[in-house]
Backbone as JSON, one array per atom type, in Angstrom:
{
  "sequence": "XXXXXXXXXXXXXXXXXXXXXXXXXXXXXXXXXXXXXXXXXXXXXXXXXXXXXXXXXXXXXXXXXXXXXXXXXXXXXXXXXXXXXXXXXXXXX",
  "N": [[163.42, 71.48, 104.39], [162.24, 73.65, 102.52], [163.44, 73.06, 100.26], [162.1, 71.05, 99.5], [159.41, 71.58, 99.56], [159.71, 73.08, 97.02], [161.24, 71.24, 95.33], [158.57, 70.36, 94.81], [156.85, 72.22, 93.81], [158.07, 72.77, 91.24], [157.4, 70.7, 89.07], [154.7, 71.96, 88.4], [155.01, 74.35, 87.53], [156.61, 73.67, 85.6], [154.43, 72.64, 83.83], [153.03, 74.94, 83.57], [154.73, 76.06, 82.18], [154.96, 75.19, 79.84], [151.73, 75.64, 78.67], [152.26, 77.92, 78.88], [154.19, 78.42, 76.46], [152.6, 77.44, 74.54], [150.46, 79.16, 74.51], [151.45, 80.89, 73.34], [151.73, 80.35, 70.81], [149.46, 81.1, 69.61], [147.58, 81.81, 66.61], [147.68, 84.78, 64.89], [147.62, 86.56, 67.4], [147.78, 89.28, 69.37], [150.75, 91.48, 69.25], [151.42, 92.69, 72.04], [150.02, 91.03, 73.92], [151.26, 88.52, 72.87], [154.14, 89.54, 73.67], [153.25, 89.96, 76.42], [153.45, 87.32, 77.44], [155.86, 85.58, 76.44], [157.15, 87.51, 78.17], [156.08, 86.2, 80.31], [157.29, 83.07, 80.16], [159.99, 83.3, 79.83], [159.95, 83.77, 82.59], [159.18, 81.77, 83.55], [160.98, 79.95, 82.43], [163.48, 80.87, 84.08], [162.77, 79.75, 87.19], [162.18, 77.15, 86.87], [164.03, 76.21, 85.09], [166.46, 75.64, 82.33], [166.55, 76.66, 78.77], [167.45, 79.3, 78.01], [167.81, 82.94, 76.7], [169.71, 81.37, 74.63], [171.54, 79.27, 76.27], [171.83, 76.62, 78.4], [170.4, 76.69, 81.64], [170.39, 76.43, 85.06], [167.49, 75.55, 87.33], [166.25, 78.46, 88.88], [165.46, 78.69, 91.67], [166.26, 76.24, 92.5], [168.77, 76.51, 92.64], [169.72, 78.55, 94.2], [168.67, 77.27, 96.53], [171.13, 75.63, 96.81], [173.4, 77.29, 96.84], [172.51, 78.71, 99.31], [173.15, 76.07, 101.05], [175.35, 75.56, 100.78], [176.63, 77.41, 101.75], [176.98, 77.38, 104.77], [178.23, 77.61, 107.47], [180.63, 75.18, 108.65], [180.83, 74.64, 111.27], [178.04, 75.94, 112.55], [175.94, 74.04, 111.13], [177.23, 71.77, 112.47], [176.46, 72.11, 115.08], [173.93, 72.18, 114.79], [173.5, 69.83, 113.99], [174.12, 68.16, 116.62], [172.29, 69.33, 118.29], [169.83, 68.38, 117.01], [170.19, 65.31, 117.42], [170.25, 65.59, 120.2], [167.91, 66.3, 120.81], [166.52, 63.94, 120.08], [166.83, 62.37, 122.06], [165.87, 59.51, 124.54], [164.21, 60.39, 127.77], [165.55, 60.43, 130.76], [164.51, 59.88, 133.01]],
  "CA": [[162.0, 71.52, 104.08], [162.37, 74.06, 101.88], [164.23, 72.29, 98.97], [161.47, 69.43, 99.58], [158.29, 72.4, 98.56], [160.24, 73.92, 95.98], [160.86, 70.34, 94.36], [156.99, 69.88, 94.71], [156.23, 73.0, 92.96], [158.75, 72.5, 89.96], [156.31, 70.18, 88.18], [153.52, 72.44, 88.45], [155.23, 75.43, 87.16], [156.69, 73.08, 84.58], [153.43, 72.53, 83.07], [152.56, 76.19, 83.2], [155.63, 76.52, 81.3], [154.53, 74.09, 78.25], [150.89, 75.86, 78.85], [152.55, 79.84, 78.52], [154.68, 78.42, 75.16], [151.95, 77.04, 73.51], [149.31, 80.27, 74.05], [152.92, 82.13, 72.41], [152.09, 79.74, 69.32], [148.09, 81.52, 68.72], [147.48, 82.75, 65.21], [147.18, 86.44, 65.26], [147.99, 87.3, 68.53], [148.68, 90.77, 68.65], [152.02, 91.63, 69.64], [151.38, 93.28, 72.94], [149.67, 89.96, 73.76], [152.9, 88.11, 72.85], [154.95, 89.85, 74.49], [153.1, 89.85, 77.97], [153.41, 85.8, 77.51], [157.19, 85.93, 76.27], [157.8, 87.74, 79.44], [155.61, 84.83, 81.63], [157.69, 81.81, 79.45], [161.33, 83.42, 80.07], [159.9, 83.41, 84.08], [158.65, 80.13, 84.3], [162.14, 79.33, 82.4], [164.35, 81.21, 84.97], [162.77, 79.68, 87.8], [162.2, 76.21, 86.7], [165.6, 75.51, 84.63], [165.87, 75.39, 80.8], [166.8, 77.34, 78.04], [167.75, 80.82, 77.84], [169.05, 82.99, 75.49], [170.45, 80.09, 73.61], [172.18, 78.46, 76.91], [170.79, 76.0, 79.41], [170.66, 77.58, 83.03], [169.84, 75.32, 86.04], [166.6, 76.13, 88.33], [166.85, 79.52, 90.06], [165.32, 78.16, 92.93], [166.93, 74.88, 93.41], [170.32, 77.41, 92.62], [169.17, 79.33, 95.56], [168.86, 76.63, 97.71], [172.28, 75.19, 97.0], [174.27, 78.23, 97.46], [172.38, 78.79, 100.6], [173.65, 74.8, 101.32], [177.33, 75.39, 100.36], [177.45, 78.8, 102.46], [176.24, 77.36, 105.73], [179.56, 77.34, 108.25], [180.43, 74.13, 109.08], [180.4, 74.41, 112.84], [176.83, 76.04, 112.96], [175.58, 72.57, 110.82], [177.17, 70.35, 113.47], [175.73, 72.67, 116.34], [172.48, 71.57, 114.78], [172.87, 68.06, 114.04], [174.39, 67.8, 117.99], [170.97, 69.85, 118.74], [168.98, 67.73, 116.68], [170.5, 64.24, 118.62], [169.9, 65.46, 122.0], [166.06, 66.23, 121.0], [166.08, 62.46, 120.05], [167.36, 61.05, 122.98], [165.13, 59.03, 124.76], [164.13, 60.88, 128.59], [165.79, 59.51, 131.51], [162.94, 59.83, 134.15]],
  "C": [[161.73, 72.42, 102.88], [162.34, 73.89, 100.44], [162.97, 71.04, 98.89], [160.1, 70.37, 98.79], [158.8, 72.86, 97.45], [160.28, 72.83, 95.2], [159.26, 69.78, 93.43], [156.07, 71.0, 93.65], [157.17, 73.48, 91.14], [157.74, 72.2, 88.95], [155.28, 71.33, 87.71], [153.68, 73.44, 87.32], [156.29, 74.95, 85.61], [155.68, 73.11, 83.36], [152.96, 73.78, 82.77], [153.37, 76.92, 81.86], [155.05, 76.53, 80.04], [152.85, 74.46, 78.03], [151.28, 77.06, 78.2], [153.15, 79.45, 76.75], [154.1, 78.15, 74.35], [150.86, 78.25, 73.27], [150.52, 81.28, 73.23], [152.35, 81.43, 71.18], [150.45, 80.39, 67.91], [148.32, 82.35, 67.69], [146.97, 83.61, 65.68], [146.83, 87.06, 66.61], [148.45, 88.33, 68.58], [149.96, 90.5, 69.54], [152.49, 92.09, 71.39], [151.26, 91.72, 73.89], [151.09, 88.7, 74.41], [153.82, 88.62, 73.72], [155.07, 89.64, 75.81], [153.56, 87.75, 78.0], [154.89, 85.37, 77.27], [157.76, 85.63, 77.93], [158.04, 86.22, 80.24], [156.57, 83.31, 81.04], [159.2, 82.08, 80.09], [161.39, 83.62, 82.04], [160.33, 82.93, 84.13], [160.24, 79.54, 84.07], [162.99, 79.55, 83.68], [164.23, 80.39, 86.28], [162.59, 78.32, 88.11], [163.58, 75.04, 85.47], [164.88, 75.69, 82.64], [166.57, 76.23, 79.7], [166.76, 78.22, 77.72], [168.36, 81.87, 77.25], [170.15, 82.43, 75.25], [171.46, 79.47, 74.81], [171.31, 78.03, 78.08], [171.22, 76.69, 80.49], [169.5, 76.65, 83.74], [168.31, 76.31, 86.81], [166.78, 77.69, 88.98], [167.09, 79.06, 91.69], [166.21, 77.34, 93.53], [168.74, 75.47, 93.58], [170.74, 78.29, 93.85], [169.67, 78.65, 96.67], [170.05, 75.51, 97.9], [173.71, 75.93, 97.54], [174.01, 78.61, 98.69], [173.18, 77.61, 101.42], [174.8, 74.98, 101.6], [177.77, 76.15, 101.33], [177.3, 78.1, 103.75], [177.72, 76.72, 106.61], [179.28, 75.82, 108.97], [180.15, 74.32, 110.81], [178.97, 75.1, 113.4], [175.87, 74.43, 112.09], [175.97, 71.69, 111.7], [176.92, 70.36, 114.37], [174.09, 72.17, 115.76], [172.17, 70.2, 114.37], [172.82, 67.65, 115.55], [172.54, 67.75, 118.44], [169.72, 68.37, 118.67], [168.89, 65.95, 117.49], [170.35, 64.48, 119.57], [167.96, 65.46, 122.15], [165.71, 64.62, 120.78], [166.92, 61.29, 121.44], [166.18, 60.79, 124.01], [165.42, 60.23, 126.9], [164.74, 59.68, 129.93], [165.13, 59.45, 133.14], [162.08, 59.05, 134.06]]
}
């Protein structure tokens, strides 16, 4: 469920992205300005994938929620698929 909101809020924070890089582009912005927006652009990058000092770097998030994926001992995953099949079995009463 997780991985399913986090896909949902990609987009969003996508557009904020392409929103933060373009107020970086105002004539005579002071520098202070700039900078605070900088910061908010090299976020949105970190946490939505993209380009980073000069190399691409995947999602944080979705990086997050794969290494959580990968770590997850196999025999507690097939204690919860078992789980999850006995909640779907039909009642025999």
């Amino acid at each position: 469920m997780t991985e399913e909101y986090v896909s949902q809020a990609i987009e969003p924070l996508e557009q904020a992205l392409l929103v933060a890089e373009e107020a970086a582009k105002i004539p005579n912005l002071p520098d202070y300005m700039k900078d605070r927006i900088n910061r908010l652009v090299e976020e949105l990058k970190r946490l939505t994938g993209g380009v980073i000092y000069g190399h691409e770097t995947p999602s944080y998030l979705i990086s997050s929620i794969d290494s959580i994926r990968s770590n997850i001992p196999k025999e507690a995953l097939e204690q919860e698929k078992a789980r999850e099949r006995a909640g779907k079995q039909p009642a025999l009463v």
